[in-house]
Amino acid sequence: MSGEILILDFGSQYTQLIARRVRELNVYCEIVPFNKQLELSPSVKGIILSGSPSSVREEGAPAPALDVEHCGVPVLGICYGAQWLAWKSGGTVAPAGSREYGRAELHVKDASDPLMKGIPADSRVWMSHGDTITDLPAGFRMLASTDAVDNAAFRIGDSLIWGIQFHAEVHHSEFGARFLENFVLGICGVAPDWTPENFIESTVAHLRAQIGKDRVVLGLSGGVDSTVAAVLLHKAIGAQLHCIFVDSGLLRKDEFASVLESYKGMGLNVTGVNASARFLGDLAGVTDPEKKRKTIGRDFVEVFNEAASKIKDVSWLGQGTIYPDVIESSAVPGASATIKSHHNVGGLPEDMKLKVVEPLRQLFKDEVRRVGAALGIPPLILGRHPFPGPGLAIRILGEVTPEKVAILQEADAVFIDALRREGLYDTIWQAGAILLPVKSVGVMGDGRTYENCIALRAVTSVDGMTADWARLPYEFLASVSDAIIRSVKGVNRVVYDICSKPPATIEWE
Ligand code: XMP
């Protein structure tokens, strides 16, 4: 990797998007809180200052700890970042009018500037700010305007510092990606060599140096992240990696056996532990969703610990932590920090005193998939829908019993198999069946039935934070409903969930 970009996060809801766009240029970048004291490593070739929900006019407005004006590498301020640069040098920043939210037409005033390379004279950009720069400081050059915003883009004289008040990182900015490309590849001169293959090569070398002859234990969940982390570690340290795959009895129908088989097919050294009786036993009588999660989480840690302690001389715990988890736990208070995932079953087996190794810490989810594909992991595993750690327990409303798990597994399998058969599986983010705690009357043959009700849930989403119900064809829903009622004993009614998130959630518990 020949260079990287540093993004100073002032708390904008779009900070992660900036990182995404830079990574899409095949350039590595990292997000750090604006107030972090840091020594710039020679590999940092440029700095981007993010937006922020704050105003530079406020007392104690966030200011970077780094002396960005004299740091020796090019700097691009976006929105708040641009306002801060102007304000710091004596420019005027004032409350903006309502016209500075949403789409605007950008007019280039200085097409010769390297930031404007290839940008048409007029193009659409996305504005979202409460403040605006009304007067640029002396020596600043205005590069572009919109009808409402005179100083939409500027450069500080002939220095390597630029500011833009629009959000180049959002898709609504027509040439947004081009602005970032001009800055990152053109001005900063970073080579676009951050590819899955390079990532694998450098990570494998790093893991070998980090781990040496030690042993690593890793819990596999059947999901994408833990699988890719395991295959990467396996490539680095081979038989020194020991994987544990726990059957909680709450997985999908036949999933434990088939996933275990594919893990073995990938050459992983994996121990399957069947602990269904323990999980289901501990769940007896538990109806509260959070109590279910806690019970399952505790059992996971205990079962994992027992299995791990049988492996001799283990000193590392491998984990499939990915970049959004890292950012979420260290984010600057502000809009980006409020978007949190509250999940994740399990926890660190603390008494084992293991060091933690997380080979995917720098990657976004789609990058994990690309790395997985480059590692040769089968699409069937890489393309799998997310599945919650507590499994079917939070899709059985009320108490979980072995009988209910069996009913739900059958109904879910009918639904998922049909989605795959009809080529719909890859068009949706996540799907599954839910067993409701109600019985209703039906009629079958000549007899009256009084049986269970299954709800089907299928959603489209980008990241699981928000979601919409999938518009599955009526004919498809009709045939799934028919197949479930015909083949799953104990079910006489099927309904389809038509709620988006928010206000509903994806899971029912
Ligand atoms: P919700 O229901 O909050 O779910 O809209 C968002 C995403 O998170 C998954 N989910 C969980 N994953 N442990 C997990 O590992 C949990 O307790 C849990 N609860 C929900 C859910 O399946 C969806 O992908």
Coordinates of C-alpha atoms and ligand atoms in Angstrom, one line a residue:
M1 CA 0.0 0.0 0.0
S2 CA 1.6 3.2 -1.1
G3 CA -0.3 5.7 1.0
E4 CA -3.4 6.4 3.0
I5 CA -5.9 9.2 3.8
L6 CA -6.8 10.3 7.3
I7 CA -10.3 11.5 8.0
L8 CA -10.8 13.7 11.1
D9 CA -14.3 13.1 12.4
F10 CA -16.2 16.0 13.8
G11 CA -19.3 13.9 14.3
S12 CA -21.1 14.2 10.9
Q13 CA -23.6 11.5 10.0
Y14 CA -21.7 11.3 6.7
T15 CA -18.2 10.6 8.1
Q16 CA -18.5 6.9 7.3
L17 CA -19.6 7.7 3.8
I18 CA -16.5 9.7 3.2
A19 CA -14.4 6.7 4.2
R20 CA -16.6 4.5 1.9
R21 CA -16.0 6.8 -1.1
V22 CA -12.2 6.9 -0.5
R23 CA -12.1 3.1 -0.2
E24 CA -14.0 2.8 -3.4
L25 CA -11.1 4.5 -5.1
N26 CA -9.0 1.6 -3.8
V27 CA -7.3 3.8 -1.3
Y28 CA -6.9 2.9 2.3
C29 CA -8.3 5.5 4.8
E30 CA -8.9 5.7 8.5
I31 CA -11.3 7.7 10.6
V32 CA -10.0 9.3 13.8
P33 CA -11.7 11.6 16.3
F34 CA -10.9 15.3 15.6
N35 CA -9.4 15.7 19.0
K36 CA -7.0 12.8 18.9
Q37 CA -3.4 13.7 19.5
L38 CA -1.4 12.1 16.7
E39 CA 1.9 12.0 15.0
L40 CA 1.4 11.8 11.3
S41 CA 2.9 8.6 9.9
P42 CA 4.8 9.1 6.6
S43 CA 2.2 6.9 4.9
V44 CA -0.5 9.6 5.4
K45 CA -0.7 11.5 2.1
G46 CA -3.7 13.7 2.8
I47 CA -6.3 14.7 5.4
I48 CA -10.1 15.2 5.1
L49 CA -12.0 17.2 7.7
S50 CA -15.5 15.9 8.0
G51 CA -18.8 17.8 8.6
S52 CA -20.3 18.2 12.0
P53 CA -23.6 18.9 13.8
S54 CA -21.7 21.7 15.6
S55 CA -21.3 25.3 14.6
V56 CA -17.9 27.1 14.5
R57 CA -19.8 30.1 16.1
E58 CA -20.4 28.1 19.3
E59 CA -18.3 28.5 22.4
G60 CA -15.9 25.5 22.5
A61 CA -16.6 24.5 18.8
P62 CA -14.6 21.4 17.9
A63 CA -11.1 22.2 16.6
P64 CA -8.6 19.6 15.4
A65 CA -5.8 18.6 17.8
L66 CA -3.6 18.3 14.8
D67 CA -2.1 21.5 13.3
V68 CA -3.7 20.8 9.9
E69 CA -2.5 24.0 8.3
H70 CA 1.1 23.1 8.8
C71 CA 1.0 19.3 8.7
G72 CA 2.8 19.1 5.3
V73 CA 0.1 17.1 3.4
P74 CA -2.9 18.3 1.4
V75 CA -6.1 19.0 3.4
L76 CA -9.7 19.0 2.2
G77 CA -12.4 20.4 4.6
I78 CA -16.0 19.3 3.9
C79 CA -18.9 21.4 5.2
Y80 CA -18.0 22.1 8.9
G81 CA -14.4 21.3 8.0
A82 CA -14.4 24.0 5.3
Q83 CA -16.2 26.5 7.6
W84 CA -13.7 25.9 10.3
L85 CA -10.8 26.5 7.9
A86 CA -12.4 29.8 6.8
W87 CA -13.4 30.9 10.3
K88 CA -10.0 30.2 11.8
S89 CA -8.3 32.5 9.2
G90 CA -10.7 35.4 9.9
G91 CA -13.5 34.6 7.5
T92 CA -17.2 35.2 8.4
V93 CA -19.5 32.3 9.1
A94 CA -23.2 33.1 9.6
P95 CA -26.4 31.2 10.0
A96 CA -27.6 29.9 6.6
G97 CA -30.9 30.3 5.0
S98 CA -33.2 27.4 4.4
R99 CA -32.1 27.2 0.8
E100 CA -28.9 25.6 1.8
Y101 CA -30.4 22.2 2.4
G102 CA -30.9 19.7 -0.3
R103 CA -30.0 19.8 -4.0
A104 CA -28.2 22.8 -5.5
E105 CA -26.6 23.7 -8.8
L106 CA -22.9 24.2 -8.5
H107 CA -21.2 26.6 -10.9
V108 CA -17.4 26.3 -11.4
K109 CA -15.6 29.6 -11.3
D110 CA -12.0 28.4 -11.7
A111 CA -11.8 25.3 -13.9
S112 CA -8.0 25.4 -13.9
D113 CA -7.8 24.3 -10.2
P114 CA -6.8 20.6 -9.8
L115 CA -9.9 20.0 -7.5
M116 CA -12.2 21.0 -10.4
K117 CA -10.6 18.8 -13.0
G118 CA -13.3 17.2 -15.2
I119 CA -16.1 18.8 -13.3
P120 CA -18.6 20.4 -15.7
A121 CA -19.4 24.1 -15.5
D122 CA -22.7 23.3 -13.9
S123 CA -23.6 20.2 -11.9
R124 CA -25.8 19.1 -9.0
V125 CA -24.5 18.9 -5.5
W126 CA -26.0 18.1 -2.0
M127 CA -26.0 20.8 0.6
S128 CA -26.8 20.3 4.3
H129 CA -25.6 22.9 6.7
G130 CA -26.9 25.3 9.3
D131 CA -24.1 27.8 8.8
T132 CA -22.5 29.3 5.7
I133 CA -19.3 31.1 4.9
T134 CA -20.4 34.7 3.9
D135 CA -16.9 36.2 3.6
L136 CA -13.7 34.3 2.7
P137 CA -10.5 35.5 4.5
A138 CA -7.9 37.5 2.5
G139 CA -5.9 35.3 0.3
F140 CA -8.6 32.6 -0.1
R141 CA -9.6 31.9 -3.7
M142 CA -13.3 31.1 -4.4
L143 CA -13.5 28.1 -6.9
A144 CA -17.2 27.5 -7.2
S145 CA -20.6 28.8 -6.1
T146 CA -24.3 27.9 -6.1
D147 CA -27.1 30.3 -6.4
A148 CA -27.5 30.5 -2.7
V149 CA -23.9 30.0 -1.6
D150 CA -21.2 32.2 -2.9
N151 CA -18.3 30.3 -1.4
A152 CA -19.3 26.7 -2.1
A153 CA -15.6 25.7 -2.8
F154 CA -12.4 27.5 -2.1
R155 CA -8.6 27.1 -1.9
I156 CA -6.3 28.9 0.5
G157 CA -4.1 30.8 -2.0
D158 CA -1.7 28.5 -3.7
S159 CA -1.4 26.2 -0.6
L160 CA -2.6 22.6 -0.5
I161 CA -5.7 23.4 1.5
W162 CA -9.2 23.3 0.0
G163 CA -12.7 23.6 1.4
I164 CA -16.1 22.6 0.0
Q165 CA -19.4 23.4 1.7
F166 CA -21.3 20.7 -0.2
H167 CA -21.3 17.0 0.6
A168 CA -19.2 15.4 -2.2
E169 CA -19.5 12.0 -0.4
V170 CA -23.3 11.6 -0.9
H171 CA -24.7 10.1 -4.1
H172 CA -26.9 13.1 -4.7
S173 CA -23.8 15.1 -5.5
E174 CA -23.6 14.2 -9.2
F175 CA -19.8 14.6 -9.5
G176 CA -19.1 14.0 -5.8
A177 CA -16.9 11.0 -6.4
R178 CA -14.9 13.0 -9.0
F179 CA -14.1 15.7 -6.4
L180 CA -12.8 13.1 -4.0
E181 CA -10.9 11.3 -6.8
N182 CA -9.3 14.7 -7.8
F183 CA -8.2 15.2 -4.2
V184 CA -7.1 11.7 -3.2
L185 CA -5.5 10.4 -6.4
G186 CA -4.7 13.7 -8.1
I187 CA -3.7 16.2 -5.4
C188 CA -2.5 13.8 -2.7
G189 CA -1.0 11.5 -5.4
V190 CA -2.0 8.2 -3.6
A191 CA -1.8 5.1 -5.8
P192 CA -5.1 3.2 -6.0
D193 CA -3.6 -0.1 -4.8
W194 CA -5.8 -1.0 -1.8
T195 CA -7.4 -4.1 -3.3
P196 CA -8.6 -7.4 -1.7
E197 CA -5.5 -9.2 -2.9
N198 CA -3.1 -6.6 -1.5
F199 CA -5.1 -6.6 1.8
I200 CA -4.8 -10.4 2.0
E201 CA -1.1 -10.4 1.3
S202 CA -0.2 -7.6 3.8
T203 CA -2.6 -9.0 6.5
V204 CA -1.3 -12.5 6.2
A205 CA 2.3 -11.2 6.6
H206 CA 1.2 -9.0 9.6
L207 CA -0.7 -11.9 11.3
R208 CA 2.3 -14.2 10.9
A209 CA 4.6 -11.6 12.6
Q210 CA 2.0 -10.8 15.3
I211 CA 1.1 -14.4 16.2
G212 CA 4.4 -16.2 15.6
K213 CA 4.1 -19.8 16.8
D214 CA 1.2 -19.1 19.2
R215 CA -2.2 -20.7 19.0
V216 CA -5.4 -18.9 18.3
V217 CA -9.0 -19.9 19.1
L218 CA -11.9 -18.5 17.2
G219 CA -15.7 -18.9 17.5
L220 CA -17.4 -19.5 14.2
S221 CA -21.1 -18.4 13.9
G222 CA -21.8 -19.5 10.3
G223 CA -21.9 -15.8 9.3
V224 CA -19.8 -14.0 6.8
D225 CA -17.5 -12.0 9.2
S226 CA -16.3 -14.9 11.4
T227 CA -15.9 -17.2 8.4
V228 CA -13.7 -14.7 6.5
A229 CA -11.7 -13.9 9.7
A230 CA -11.1 -17.7 10.1
V231 CA -10.0 -18.3 6.5
L232 CA -7.6 -15.3 6.6
L233 CA -6.1 -16.5 9.9
H234 CA -5.9 -20.0 8.5
K235 CA -4.0 -18.8 5.5
A236 CA -1.6 -17.1 7.8
I237 CA -1.0 -19.7 10.6
G238 CA -2.6 -22.9 9.3
A239 CA -3.1 -25.5 12.0
Q240 CA -2.3 -23.1 14.8
L241 CA -5.9 -21.9 14.4
H242 CA -8.6 -23.8 16.3
C243 CA -12.2 -23.0 15.5
I244 CA -15.2 -23.7 17.6
F245 CA -18.7 -23.8 16.2
V246 CA -21.5 -24.1 18.7
D247 CA -24.9 -25.6 18.0
S248 CA -27.3 -23.8 20.2
G249 CA -30.2 -25.7 18.8
L250 CA -31.6 -22.4 17.6
L251 CA -30.1 -22.4 14.2
R252 CA -32.0 -22.9 10.9
K253 CA -33.1 -26.4 9.9
D254 CA -30.0 -28.6 9.1
E255 CA -27.8 -25.6 9.3
F256 CA -25.3 -26.8 11.9
A257 CA -24.4 -30.0 9.9
S258 CA -24.2 -28.3 6.5
V259 CA -22.2 -25.3 7.7
L260 CA -19.8 -27.5 9.7
E261 CA -19.3 -29.6 6.5
S262 CA -18.5 -26.5 4.5
Y263 CA -16.0 -25.3 7.1
K264 CA -14.2 -28.6 6.9
G265 CA -14.3 -28.3 3.1
M266 CA -12.4 -25.0 3.5
G267 CA -9.7 -26.8 5.4
L268 CA -10.5 -25.2 8.7
N269 CA -9.6 -27.0 11.9
V270 CA -13.1 -26.9 13.5
T271 CA -14.7 -28.5 16.5
G272 CA -18.5 -28.6 16.4
V273 CA -20.1 -28.6 19.9
N274 CA -23.7 -29.7 20.2
A275 CA -25.1 -27.8 23.2
S276 CA -28.7 -27.6 22.2
A277 CA -30.0 -29.3 25.3
R278 CA -28.2 -26.8 27.5
F279 CA -29.5 -23.8 25.6
L280 CA -33.1 -25.1 25.4
G281 CA -33.0 -26.2 29.0
D282 CA -31.9 -22.7 30.2
L283 CA -34.5 -21.1 28.1
A284 CA -37.4 -23.0 29.6
G285 CA -39.9 -20.6 31.1
V286 CA -38.1 -17.5 29.8
T287 CA -40.4 -15.2 27.9
D288 CA -38.8 -11.7 28.1
P289 CA -36.7 -11.0 24.9
E290 CA -33.8 -9.4 26.7
K291 CA -33.7 -12.2 29.3
K292 CA -33.5 -14.7 26.3
R293 CA -30.6 -12.7 24.9
K294 CA -28.8 -12.7 28.2
T295 CA -29.4 -16.4 28.8
I296 CA -28.1 -17.3 25.4
G297 CA -25.2 -14.9 25.6
R298 CA -24.1 -16.4 28.9
D299 CA -24.5 -20.0 27.6
F300 CA -22.4 -19.1 24.5
V301 CA -19.5 -17.8 26.6
E302 CA -19.6 -20.8 28.9
V303 CA -19.8 -23.4 26.1
F304 CA -17.1 -21.6 24.2
N305 CA -14.9 -21.4 27.2
E306 CA -15.3 -25.1 28.0
A307 CA -14.4 -26.1 24.5
A308 CA -11.5 -23.5 24.3
S309 CA -10.0 -24.6 27.5
K310 CA -9.5 -28.1 26.1
I311 CA -7.1 -26.7 23.5
K312 CA -3.6 -26.6 24.8
D313 CA -1.5 -23.4 25.0
V314 CA -3.9 -21.0 23.4
S315 CA -2.9 -17.4 23.8
W316 CA -5.0 -15.5 21.3
L317 CA -8.8 -15.1 20.7
G318 CA -9.6 -14.4 17.0
Q319 CA -12.7 -12.2 16.3
G320 CA -14.6 -11.1 13.2
T321 CA -14.9 -7.5 14.4
I322 CA -15.4 -5.2 11.4
Y323 CA -14.8 -1.4 10.9
P324 CA -18.3 -0.2 11.6
D325 CA -18.1 -1.9 15.1
V326 CA -14.8 -0.1 15.7
I327 CA -16.1 3.3 14.6
E328 CA -19.3 2.9 16.6
S329 CA -17.5 2.3 19.8
S330 CA -15.1 5.2 19.4
A331 CA -17.2 7.8 17.5
V332 CA -17.3 11.5 18.4
P333 CA -20.5 12.4 20.1
G334 CA -22.8 13.8 17.4
A335 CA -25.0 12.4 14.7
S336 CA -22.7 9.6 13.8
A337 CA -22.6 8.3 17.3
T338 CA -26.3 8.0 17.7
I339 CA -26.4 5.3 15.0
K340 CA -25.5 2.3 17.0
S341 CA -25.9 -1.4 16.8
H342 CA -26.9 -2.7 20.2
H343 CA -26.4 -6.4 19.4
N344 CA -23.8 -9.1 19.6
V345 CA -24.2 -12.1 21.6
G346 CA -21.4 -13.4 23.7
G347 CA -18.4 -11.6 25.1
L348 CA -14.8 -12.1 25.9
P349 CA -13.9 -15.2 27.9
E350 CA -12.1 -12.9 30.4
D351 CA -10.7 -15.5 32.7
M352 CA -8.8 -17.1 29.8
K353 CA -6.6 -13.9 29.6
L354 CA -6.4 -14.1 25.8
K355 CA -4.9 -11.5 23.6
V356 CA -7.3 -10.4 20.8
V357 CA -6.6 -10.6 17.1
E358 CA -9.1 -9.0 14.7
P359 CA -8.0 -9.3 11.1
L360 CA -11.1 -7.5 9.7
R361 CA -11.0 -4.5 11.9
Q362 CA -10.3 -2.1 9.0
L363 CA -13.0 -3.4 6.6
F364 CA -16.5 -2.5 5.8
K365 CA -19.1 -5.3 5.2
D366 CA -18.9 -5.3 1.4
E367 CA -15.1 -5.2 1.6
V368 CA -15.3 -8.3 3.9
R369 CA -17.3 -10.0 1.1
R370 CA -14.8 -9.0 -1.5
V371 CA -11.9 -10.3 0.6
G372 CA -13.9 -13.5 1.2
A373 CA -14.4 -14.0 -2.5
A374 CA -10.7 -13.4 -3.2
L375 CA -10.0 -16.1 -0.6
G376 CA -12.2 -18.5 -2.5
I377 CA -15.0 -18.8 0.1
P378 CA -18.1 -20.2 -1.7
P379 CA -20.8 -17.6 -2.7
L380 CA -23.3 -19.7 -0.7
I381 CA -21.6 -18.6 2.5
L382 CA -20.6 -15.1 1.4
G383 CA -24.1 -14.2 0.2
R384 CA -26.0 -15.4 3.3
H385 CA -28.5 -13.2 4.9
P386 CA -27.6 -11.8 8.4
F387 CA -28.9 -14.1 11.2
P388 CA -29.1 -12.9 14.8
G389 CA -26.8 -14.4 17.4
P390 CA -29.8 -15.6 19.6
G391 CA -31.1 -17.3 16.5
L392 CA -34.7 -18.6 16.4
A393 CA -35.2 -17.9 20.1
I394 CA -36.1 -14.3 19.2
R395 CA -38.4 -15.4 16.4
I396 CA -40.4 -17.6 18.7
L397 CA -42.5 -15.0 20.6
G398 CA -42.9 -16.0 24.2
E399 CA -41.4 -19.2 25.7
V400 CA -39.1 -21.3 23.5
T401 CA -39.7 -25.1 23.5
P402 CA -38.1 -27.8 21.4
E403 CA -41.5 -28.4 19.7
K404 CA -41.8 -24.8 18.7
V405 CA -38.3 -24.7 17.4
A406 CA -39.1 -27.7 15.2
I407 CA -42.2 -26.0 13.8
L408 CA -40.4 -22.8 13.1
Q409 CA -37.4 -24.5 11.5
E410 CA -39.8 -26.3 9.1
A411 CA -41.7 -23.2 8.1
D412 CA -38.6 -21.1 7.8
A413 CA -37.0 -23.7 5.5
V414 CA -40.0 -23.7 3.2
F415 CA -39.8 -19.9 2.9
I416 CA -36.0 -19.7 2.4
D417 CA -35.9 -22.6 0.0
A418 CA -38.6 -20.9 -2.1
L419 CA -36.8 -17.6 -2.1
R420 CA -33.7 -19.3 -3.4
R421 CA -35.6 -21.4 -6.0
E422 CA -37.4 -18.3 -7.4
G423 CA -34.1 -16.3 -7.5
L424 CA -35.4 -13.8 -4.9
Y425 CA -33.0 -14.6 -2.1
D426 CA -30.2 -12.2 -3.3
T427 CA -32.6 -9.4 -3.9
I428 CA -33.4 -9.0 -0.2
W429 CA -31.4 -8.2 2.9
Q430 CA -32.9 -10.6 5.3
A431 CA -35.8 -13.0 5.5
G432 CA -37.2 -15.5 8.0
A433 CA -40.3 -16.9 9.7
I434 CA -41.7 -15.9 13.1
L435 CA -43.8 -18.2 15.3
L436 CA -46.6 -16.1 16.9
P437 CA -48.0 -16.9 20.4
V438 CA -51.5 -17.1 19.1
K439 CA -53.7 -19.8 17.8
S440 CA -56.5 -19.3 15.4
V441 CA -59.3 -21.3 13.9
G442 CA -59.1 -22.9 10.4
V443 CA -60.7 -25.6 8.4
M444 CA -58.9 -28.6 6.8
G445 CA -60.7 -31.3 5.0
D446 CA -64.0 -31.7 6.9
G447 CA -62.5 -30.7 10.3
R448 CA -62.1 -27.6 12.3
T449 CA -58.5 -26.8 13.3
Y450 CA -57.1 -24.6 16.0
E451 CA -53.4 -24.2 15.3
N452 CA -50.4 -21.8 15.3
C453 CA -49.8 -18.8 13.1
I454 CA -46.5 -18.1 11.2
A455 CA -45.5 -14.5 10.2
L456 CA -43.2 -14.2 7.2
R457 CA -40.7 -11.3 7.3
A458 CA -38.5 -10.2 4.3
V459 CA -36.8 -6.8 4.2
T460 CA -34.7 -4.7 1.9
S461 CA -31.9 -2.6 3.5
V462 CA -28.4 -1.3 3.1
D463 CA -27.1 -1.8 6.5
G464 CA -29.9 -3.1 8.7
M465 CA -30.2 0.3 10.5
T466 CA -33.3 1.1 8.4
A467 CA -35.3 -1.3 6.4
D468 CA -38.4 -1.6 4.2
W469 CA -40.6 -4.7 3.8
A470 CA -39.8 -6.5 0.6
R471 CA -42.5 -6.3 -2.1
L472 CA -42.5 -10.0 -2.8
P473 CA -44.9 -11.1 -5.6
Y474 CA -48.4 -12.0 -4.4
E475 CA -48.2 -15.3 -6.3
F476 CA -45.0 -16.2 -4.5
L477 CA -46.4 -15.4 -1.1
A478 CA -49.5 -17.4 -1.9
S479 CA -47.5 -20.5 -2.8
V480 CA -45.3 -20.2 0.3
S481 CA -48.3 -19.9 2.5
D482 CA -49.9 -22.8 0.9
A483 CA -46.8 -25.0 1.1
I484 CA -46.3 -24.1 4.8
I485 CA -49.8 -24.9 5.8
R486 CA -49.8 -28.1 3.8
S487 CA -46.4 -29.4 5.0
V488 CA -45.8 -28.0 8.5
K489 CA -47.8 -29.8 11.1
G490 CA -49.3 -27.4 13.7
V491 CA -49.6 -24.4 11.4
N492 CA -52.9 -23.3 9.9
R493 CA -52.4 -19.6 9.1
V494 CA -49.6 -17.5 7.5
V495 CA -49.4 -13.7 7.5
Y496 CA -46.9 -11.3 5.9
D497 CA -45.3 -8.5 7.8
I498 CA -45.7 -5.1 6.0
C499 CA -43.9 -2.8 8.4
S500 CA -40.8 -0.8 7.7
K501 CA -38.0 0.0 10.2
P502 CA -38.5 2.4 11.8
P503 CA -41.0 2.3 13.4
A504 CA -40.9 -1.5 13.6
T505 CA -37.6 -3.5 13.9
I506 CA -36.5 -6.3 11.6
E507 CA -36.8 -8.9 14.4
W508 CA -40.0 -9.2 16.3
E509 CA -38.3 -9.5 19.7
Ligands
XMP1 P1 -33.5 -5.1 14.5 O1 -34.5 -6.2 14.9 O2 -32.9 -4.4 15.7 O3 -32.3 -5.9 13.8 O4 -34.1 -4.2 13.4 C1 -31.3 -5.3 13.1 C2 -30.3 -6.4 12.7 O5 -29.7 -7.0 13.8 C3 -30.0 -8.4 13.9 N1 -30.2 -8.7 15.4 C4 -29.3 -9.2 16.2 N2 -28.1 -9.8 15.9 N3 -27.9 -10.4 18.2 C5 -27.4 -10.3 16.9 O6 -26.2 -10.8 16.7 C6 -29.1 -9.9 18.5 O7 -29.5 -10.0 19.7 C7 -29.8 -9.3 17.5 N4 -31.1 -8.7 17.4 C8 -31.3 -8.3 16.1 C9 -31.2 -8.6 13.1 O8 -31.3 -9.9 12.7 C10 -30.9 -7.6 12.0 O9 -30.0 -8.1 11.0

